[in-house]
mmCIF file of C-alpha atoms in Angstrom:
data_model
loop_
_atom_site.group_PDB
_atom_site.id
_atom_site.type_symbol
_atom_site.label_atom_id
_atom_site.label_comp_id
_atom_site.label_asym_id
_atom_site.label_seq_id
_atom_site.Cartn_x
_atom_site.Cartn_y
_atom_site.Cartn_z
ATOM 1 C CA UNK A 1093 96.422 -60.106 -10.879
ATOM 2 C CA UNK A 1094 99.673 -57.962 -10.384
ATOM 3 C CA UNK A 1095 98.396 -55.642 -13.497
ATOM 4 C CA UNK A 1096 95.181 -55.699 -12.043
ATOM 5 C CA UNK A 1097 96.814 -54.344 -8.452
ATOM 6 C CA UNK A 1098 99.132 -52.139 -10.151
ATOM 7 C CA UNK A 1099 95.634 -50.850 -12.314
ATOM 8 C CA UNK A 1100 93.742 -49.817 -9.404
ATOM 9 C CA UNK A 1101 96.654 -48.679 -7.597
ATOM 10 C CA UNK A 1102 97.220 -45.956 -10.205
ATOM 11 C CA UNK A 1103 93.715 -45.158 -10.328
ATOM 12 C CA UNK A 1104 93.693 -44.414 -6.631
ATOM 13 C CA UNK A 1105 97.103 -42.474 -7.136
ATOM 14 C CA UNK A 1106 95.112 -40.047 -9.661
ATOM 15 C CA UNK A 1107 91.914 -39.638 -7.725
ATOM 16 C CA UNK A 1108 94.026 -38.688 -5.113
ATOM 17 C CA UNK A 1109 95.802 -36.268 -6.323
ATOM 18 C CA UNK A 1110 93.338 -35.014 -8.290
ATOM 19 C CA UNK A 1111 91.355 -34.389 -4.768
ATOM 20 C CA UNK A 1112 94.586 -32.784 -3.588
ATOM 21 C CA UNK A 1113 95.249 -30.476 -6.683
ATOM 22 C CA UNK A 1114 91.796 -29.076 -6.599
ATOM 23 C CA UNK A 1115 91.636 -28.763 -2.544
ATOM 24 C CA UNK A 1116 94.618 -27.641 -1.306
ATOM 25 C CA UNK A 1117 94.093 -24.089 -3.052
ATOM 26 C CA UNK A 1118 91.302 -23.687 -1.109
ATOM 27 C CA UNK A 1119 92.709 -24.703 1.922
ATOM 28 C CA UNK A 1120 95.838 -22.519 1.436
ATOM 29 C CA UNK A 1121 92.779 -18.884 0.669
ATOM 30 C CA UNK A 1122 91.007 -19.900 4.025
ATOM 31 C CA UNK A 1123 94.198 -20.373 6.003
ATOM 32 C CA UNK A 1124 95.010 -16.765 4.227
ATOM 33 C CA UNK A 1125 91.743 -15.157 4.873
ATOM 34 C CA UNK A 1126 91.430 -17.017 8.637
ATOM 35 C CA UNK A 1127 94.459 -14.996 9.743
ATOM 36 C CA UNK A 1128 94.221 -11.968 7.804
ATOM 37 C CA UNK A 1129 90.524 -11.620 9.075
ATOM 38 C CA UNK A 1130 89.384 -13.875 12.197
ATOM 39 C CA UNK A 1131 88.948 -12.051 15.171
ATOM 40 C CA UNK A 1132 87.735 -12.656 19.011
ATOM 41 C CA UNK A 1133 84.584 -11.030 19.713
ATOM 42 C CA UNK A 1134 85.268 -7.607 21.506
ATOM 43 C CA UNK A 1135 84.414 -6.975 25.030
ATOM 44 C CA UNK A 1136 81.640 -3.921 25.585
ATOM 45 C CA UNK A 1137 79.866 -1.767 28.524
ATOM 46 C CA UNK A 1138 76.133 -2.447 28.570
ATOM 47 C CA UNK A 1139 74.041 0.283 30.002
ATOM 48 C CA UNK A 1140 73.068 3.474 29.007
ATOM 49 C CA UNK A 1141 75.704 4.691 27.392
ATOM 50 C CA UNK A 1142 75.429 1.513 24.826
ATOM 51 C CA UNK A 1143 71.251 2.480 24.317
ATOM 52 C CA UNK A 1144 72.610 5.944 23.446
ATOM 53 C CA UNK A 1145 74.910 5.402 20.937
ATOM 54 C CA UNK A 1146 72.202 2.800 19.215
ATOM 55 C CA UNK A 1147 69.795 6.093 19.189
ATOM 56 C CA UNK A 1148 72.516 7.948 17.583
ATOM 57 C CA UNK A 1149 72.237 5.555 14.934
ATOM 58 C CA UNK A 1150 68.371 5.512 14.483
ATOM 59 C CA UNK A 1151 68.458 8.793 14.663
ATOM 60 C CA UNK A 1152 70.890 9.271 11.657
ATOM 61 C CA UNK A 1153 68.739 7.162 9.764
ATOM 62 C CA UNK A 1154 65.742 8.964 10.413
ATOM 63 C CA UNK A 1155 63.988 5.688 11.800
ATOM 64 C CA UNK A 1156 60.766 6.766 12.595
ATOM 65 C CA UNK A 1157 60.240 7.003 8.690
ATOM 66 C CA UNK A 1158 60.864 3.017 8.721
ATOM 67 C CA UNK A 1159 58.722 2.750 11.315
ATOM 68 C CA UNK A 1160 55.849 4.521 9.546
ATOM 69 C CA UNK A 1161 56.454 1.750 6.773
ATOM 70 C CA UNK A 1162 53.943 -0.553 6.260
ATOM 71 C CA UNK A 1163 55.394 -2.618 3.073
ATOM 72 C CA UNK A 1164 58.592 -3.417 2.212
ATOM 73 C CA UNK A 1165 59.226 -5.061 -1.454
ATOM 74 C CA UNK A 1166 62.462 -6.207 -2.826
ATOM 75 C CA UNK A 1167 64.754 -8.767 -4.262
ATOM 76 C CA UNK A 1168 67.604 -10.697 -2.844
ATOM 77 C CA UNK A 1169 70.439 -11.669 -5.149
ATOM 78 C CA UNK A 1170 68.500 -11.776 -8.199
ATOM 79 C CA UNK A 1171 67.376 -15.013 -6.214
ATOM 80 C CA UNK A 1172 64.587 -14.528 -4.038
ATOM 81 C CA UNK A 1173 61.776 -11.958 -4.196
ATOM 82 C CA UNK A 1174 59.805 -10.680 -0.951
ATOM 83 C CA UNK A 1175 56.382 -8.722 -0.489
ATOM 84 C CA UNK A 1176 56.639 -7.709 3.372
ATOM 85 C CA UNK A 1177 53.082 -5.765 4.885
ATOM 86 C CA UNK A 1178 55.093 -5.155 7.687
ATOM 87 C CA UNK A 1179 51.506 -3.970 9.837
ATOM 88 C CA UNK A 1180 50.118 -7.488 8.880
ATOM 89 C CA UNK A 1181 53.221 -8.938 9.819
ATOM 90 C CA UNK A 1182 53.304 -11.060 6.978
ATOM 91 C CA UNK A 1183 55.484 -12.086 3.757
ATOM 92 C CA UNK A 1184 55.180 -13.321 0.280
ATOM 93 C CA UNK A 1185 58.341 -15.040 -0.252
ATOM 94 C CA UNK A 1186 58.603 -16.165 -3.960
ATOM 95 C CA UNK A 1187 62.000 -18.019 -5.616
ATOM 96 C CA UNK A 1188 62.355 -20.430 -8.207
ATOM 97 C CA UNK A 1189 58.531 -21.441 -9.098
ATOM 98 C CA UNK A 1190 57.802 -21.934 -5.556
ATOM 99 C CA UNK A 1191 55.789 -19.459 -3.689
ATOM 100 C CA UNK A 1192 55.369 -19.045 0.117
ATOM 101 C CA UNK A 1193 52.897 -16.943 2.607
ATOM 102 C CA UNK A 1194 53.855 -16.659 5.905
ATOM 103 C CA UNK A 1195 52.010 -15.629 8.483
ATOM 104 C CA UNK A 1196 53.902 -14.701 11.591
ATOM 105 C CA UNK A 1197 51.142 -14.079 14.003
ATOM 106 C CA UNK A 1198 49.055 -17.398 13.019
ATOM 107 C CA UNK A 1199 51.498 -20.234 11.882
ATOM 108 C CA UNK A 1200 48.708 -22.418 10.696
ATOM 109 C CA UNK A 1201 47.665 -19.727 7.735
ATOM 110 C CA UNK A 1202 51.094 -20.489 6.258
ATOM 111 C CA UNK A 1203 50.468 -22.027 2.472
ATOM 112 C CA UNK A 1204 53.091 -22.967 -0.019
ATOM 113 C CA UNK A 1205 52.591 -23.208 -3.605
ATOM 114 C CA UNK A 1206 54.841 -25.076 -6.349
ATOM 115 C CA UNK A 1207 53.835 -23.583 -9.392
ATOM 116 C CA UNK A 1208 50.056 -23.014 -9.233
ATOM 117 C CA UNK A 1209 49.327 -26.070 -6.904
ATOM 118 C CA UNK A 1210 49.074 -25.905 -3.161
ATOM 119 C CA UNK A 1211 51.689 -28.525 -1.429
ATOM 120 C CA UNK A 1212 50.769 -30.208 1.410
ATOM 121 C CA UNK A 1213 52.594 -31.793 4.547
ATOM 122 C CA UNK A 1214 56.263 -32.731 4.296
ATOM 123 C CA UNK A 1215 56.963 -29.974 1.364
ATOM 124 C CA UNK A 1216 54.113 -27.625 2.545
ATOM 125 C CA UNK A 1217 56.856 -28.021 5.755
ATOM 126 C CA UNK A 1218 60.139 -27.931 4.234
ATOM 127 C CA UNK A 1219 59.265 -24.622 1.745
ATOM 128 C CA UNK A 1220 57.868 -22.916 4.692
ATOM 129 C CA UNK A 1221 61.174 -23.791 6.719
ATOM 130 C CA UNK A 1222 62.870 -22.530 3.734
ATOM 131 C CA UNK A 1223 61.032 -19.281 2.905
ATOM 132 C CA UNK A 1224 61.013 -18.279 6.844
ATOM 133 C CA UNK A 1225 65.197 -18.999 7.073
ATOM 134 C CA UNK A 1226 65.522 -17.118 3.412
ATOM 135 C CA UNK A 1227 62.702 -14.073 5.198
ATOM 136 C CA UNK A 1228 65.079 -14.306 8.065
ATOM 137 C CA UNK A 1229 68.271 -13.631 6.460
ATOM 138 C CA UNK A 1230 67.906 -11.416 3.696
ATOM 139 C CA UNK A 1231 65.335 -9.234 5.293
ATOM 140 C CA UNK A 1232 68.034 -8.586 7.980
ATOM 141 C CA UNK A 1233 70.272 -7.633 5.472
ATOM 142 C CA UNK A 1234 67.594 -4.832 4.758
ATOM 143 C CA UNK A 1235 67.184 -3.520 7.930
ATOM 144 C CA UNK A 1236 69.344 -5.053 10.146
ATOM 145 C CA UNK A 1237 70.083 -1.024 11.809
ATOM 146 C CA UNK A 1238 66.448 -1.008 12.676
ATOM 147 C CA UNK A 1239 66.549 -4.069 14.635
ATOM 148 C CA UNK A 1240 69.218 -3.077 17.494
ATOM 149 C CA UNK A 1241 66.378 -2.946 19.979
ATOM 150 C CA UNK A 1242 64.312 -6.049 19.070
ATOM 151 C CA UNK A 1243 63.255 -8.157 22.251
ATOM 152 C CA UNK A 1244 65.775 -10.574 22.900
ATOM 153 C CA UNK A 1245 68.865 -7.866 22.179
ATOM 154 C CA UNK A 1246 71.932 -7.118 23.919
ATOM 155 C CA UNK A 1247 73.883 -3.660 23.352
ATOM 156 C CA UNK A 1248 77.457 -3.093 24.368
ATOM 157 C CA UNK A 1249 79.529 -0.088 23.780
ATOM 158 C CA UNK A 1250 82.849 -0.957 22.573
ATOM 159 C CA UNK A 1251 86.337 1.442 22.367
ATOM 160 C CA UNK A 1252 87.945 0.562 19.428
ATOM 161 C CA UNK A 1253 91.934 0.374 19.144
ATOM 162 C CA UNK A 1254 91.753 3.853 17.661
ATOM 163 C CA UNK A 1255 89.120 5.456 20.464
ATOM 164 C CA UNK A 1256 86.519 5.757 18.302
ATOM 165 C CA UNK A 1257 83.253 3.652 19.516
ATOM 166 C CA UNK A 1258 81.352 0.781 17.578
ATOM 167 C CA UNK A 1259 78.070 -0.666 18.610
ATOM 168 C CA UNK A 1260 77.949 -4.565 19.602
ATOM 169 C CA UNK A 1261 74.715 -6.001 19.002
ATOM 170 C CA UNK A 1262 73.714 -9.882 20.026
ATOM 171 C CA UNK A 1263 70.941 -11.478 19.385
ATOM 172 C CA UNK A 1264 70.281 -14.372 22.169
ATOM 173 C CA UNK A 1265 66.777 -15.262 20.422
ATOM 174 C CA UNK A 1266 64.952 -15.106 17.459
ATOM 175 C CA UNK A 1267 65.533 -15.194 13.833
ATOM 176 C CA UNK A 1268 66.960 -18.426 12.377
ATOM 177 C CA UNK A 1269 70.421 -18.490 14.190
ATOM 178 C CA UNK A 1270 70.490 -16.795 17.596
ATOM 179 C CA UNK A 1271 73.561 -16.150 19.419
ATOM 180 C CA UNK A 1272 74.914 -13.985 16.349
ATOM 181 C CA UNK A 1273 76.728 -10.825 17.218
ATOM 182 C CA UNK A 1274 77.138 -7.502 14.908
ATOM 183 C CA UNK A 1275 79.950 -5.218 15.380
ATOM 184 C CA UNK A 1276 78.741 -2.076 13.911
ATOM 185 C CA UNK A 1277 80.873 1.044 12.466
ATOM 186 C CA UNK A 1278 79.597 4.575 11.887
ATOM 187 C CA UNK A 1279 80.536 7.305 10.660
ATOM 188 C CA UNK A 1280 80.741 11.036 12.014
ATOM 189 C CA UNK A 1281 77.115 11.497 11.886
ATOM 190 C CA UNK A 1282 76.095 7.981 13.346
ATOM 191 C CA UNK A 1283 75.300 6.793 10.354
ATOM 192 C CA UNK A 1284 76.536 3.061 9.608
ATOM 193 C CA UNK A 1285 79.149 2.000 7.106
ATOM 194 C CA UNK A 1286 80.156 -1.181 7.765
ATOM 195 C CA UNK A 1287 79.455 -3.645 10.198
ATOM 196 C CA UNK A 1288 82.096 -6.918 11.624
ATOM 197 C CA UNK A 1289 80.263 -10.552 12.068
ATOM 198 C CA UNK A 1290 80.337 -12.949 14.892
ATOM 199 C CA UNK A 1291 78.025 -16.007 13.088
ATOM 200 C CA UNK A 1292 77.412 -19.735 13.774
ATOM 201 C CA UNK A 1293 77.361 -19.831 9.751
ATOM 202 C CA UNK A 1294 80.951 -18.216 8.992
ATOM 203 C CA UNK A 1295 83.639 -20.113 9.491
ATOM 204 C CA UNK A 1296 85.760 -16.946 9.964
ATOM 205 C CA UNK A 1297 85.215 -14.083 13.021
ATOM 206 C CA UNK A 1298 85.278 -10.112 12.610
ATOM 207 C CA UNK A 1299 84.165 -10.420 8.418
ATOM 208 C CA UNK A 1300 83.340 -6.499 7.422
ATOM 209 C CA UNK A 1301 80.275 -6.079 5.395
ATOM 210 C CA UNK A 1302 79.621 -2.577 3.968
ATOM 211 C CA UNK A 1303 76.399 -0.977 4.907
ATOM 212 C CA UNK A 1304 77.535 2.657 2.328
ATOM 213 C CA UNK A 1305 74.864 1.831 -0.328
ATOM 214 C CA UNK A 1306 71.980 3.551 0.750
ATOM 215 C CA UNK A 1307 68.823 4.767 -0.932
ATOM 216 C CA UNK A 1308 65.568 7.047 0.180
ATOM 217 C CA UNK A 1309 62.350 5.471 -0.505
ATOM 218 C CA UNK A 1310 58.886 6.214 -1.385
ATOM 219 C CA UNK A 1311 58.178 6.644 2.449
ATOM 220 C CA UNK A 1312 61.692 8.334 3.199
ATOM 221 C CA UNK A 1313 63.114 5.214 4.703
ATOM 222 C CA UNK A 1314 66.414 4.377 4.342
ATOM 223 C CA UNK A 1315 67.699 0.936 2.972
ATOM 224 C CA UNK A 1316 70.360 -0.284 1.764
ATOM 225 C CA UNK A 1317 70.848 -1.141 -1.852
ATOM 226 C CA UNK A 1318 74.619 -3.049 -1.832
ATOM 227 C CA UNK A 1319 77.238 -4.910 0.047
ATOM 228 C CA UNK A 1320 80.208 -5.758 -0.149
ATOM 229 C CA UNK A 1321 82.040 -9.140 1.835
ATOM 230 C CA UNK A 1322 85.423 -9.641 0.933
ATOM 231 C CA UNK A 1323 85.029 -9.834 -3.125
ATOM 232 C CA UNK A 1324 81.399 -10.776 -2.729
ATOM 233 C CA UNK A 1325 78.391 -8.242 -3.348
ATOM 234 C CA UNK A 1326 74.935 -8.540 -2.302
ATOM 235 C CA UNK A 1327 72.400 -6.643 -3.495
ATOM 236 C CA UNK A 1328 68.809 -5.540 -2.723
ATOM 237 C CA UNK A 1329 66.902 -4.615 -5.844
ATOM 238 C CA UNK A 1330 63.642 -3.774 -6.596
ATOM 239 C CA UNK A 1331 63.151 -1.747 -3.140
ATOM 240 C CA UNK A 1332 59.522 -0.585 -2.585
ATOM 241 C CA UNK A 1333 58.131 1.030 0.417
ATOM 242 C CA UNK A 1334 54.798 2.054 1.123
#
């Protein structure tokens, strides 16, 4: 019985510090990058001035070309792949061997497909959860500028430390999780280059993003192509506008 005790007792010794060995490093980054990076959401005047600066941006991205679009195509991450009739308001979301049509002005025309078969009820549900959070994400990191006056919206002008102004943009509805905020930084000619992240799903505050990777389309919109988060890129390939 005692080598049996002393058997298990060693086990437990080694599982635990095997759980220790391969979690503490990961504690000790995020405790790193938690106080190198986390910061309170700044404080910003609403009002005109804030609606201003926002049109500086559009402007600088020549946003009436976007709004001429009427398709978007691209890929996320080498992951998932989206064809967007933005006039239809509606999206082919493909990933995997699963493939998804949303329709966002009549729910009930939504279909999901594994393979070549139709699903039906509790995965017909879950992949067209899934397709409308992946739509919801990686479309806004497409064209996320364009979306600074979408109904349910708050701008705020903030002064920065160095008296240069940023844009704060919250989003109390819509999307998959409102109540984000967007810090965003621009350069002289409005133009953005980065913007900061206040998100339910980042465990840290203030994360820069680049927004520098920009490319002209078929219709003369501008979209991003790249960004970067810490050590981790994101990119949009495929792009197609028409």
């Amino acid at each position: 019985m005692r080598k049996k005790k002393t058997s298990v007792k060693k086990v437990l010794k080694i599982i635990s510090g095997a759980i220790i060995f391969l979690t503490l490093p990961t504690f000790l980054l995020f405790g790193f990058l938690y106080f190198k990076y986390n910061e309170e959401l700044p404080l910003g005047i609403t009002g005109k001035q804030a609606d201003a600066f926002a049109y500086k941006m559009l402007d600088a991205l020549d946003y009436k070309k976007y709004e001429a679009t009427d398709y978007i195509e691209f890929t996320f991450k080498k992951r998932h792949h989206f064809k967007w009739n933005k006039t239809e308001n509606t999206c082919e979301v493909y990933w995997k061997n699963y493939k998804v049509y949303l329709d966002f002005k009549d729910n009930s025309k939504n279909e999901a497909y594994q393979g070549d078969l139709k699903t039906e009820a509790i995965l017909a549900e879950e992949l067209i959860q899934k397709a409308t959070d992946y739509f919801n994400n990686d479309t806004f990191w497409l064209v996320a500028p364009y979306k600074v006056f979408d109904a349910g919206t708050t701008r705020s002008l903030v002064t920065l430390d160095n008296g240069q102004h940023a844009l704060l943009i919250t989003y109390t509805s819509g999307g998959s999780t409102p109540g984000d905020s967007y810090l965003w930084l621009l350069d002289d000619s409005g133009k953005p280059k980065s913007f900061k992240m206040w998100t339910s799903i980042l465990p840290i505050d203030g994360l820069e993003a680049s927004w520098s990777d920009w490319t002209t389309t078929e219709t003369g919109a501008m979209l991003p192509t790249f960004h970067k988060l810490l050590v981790l890129g994101l990119e949009m390939e495929g792009i197609k506008t028409k």
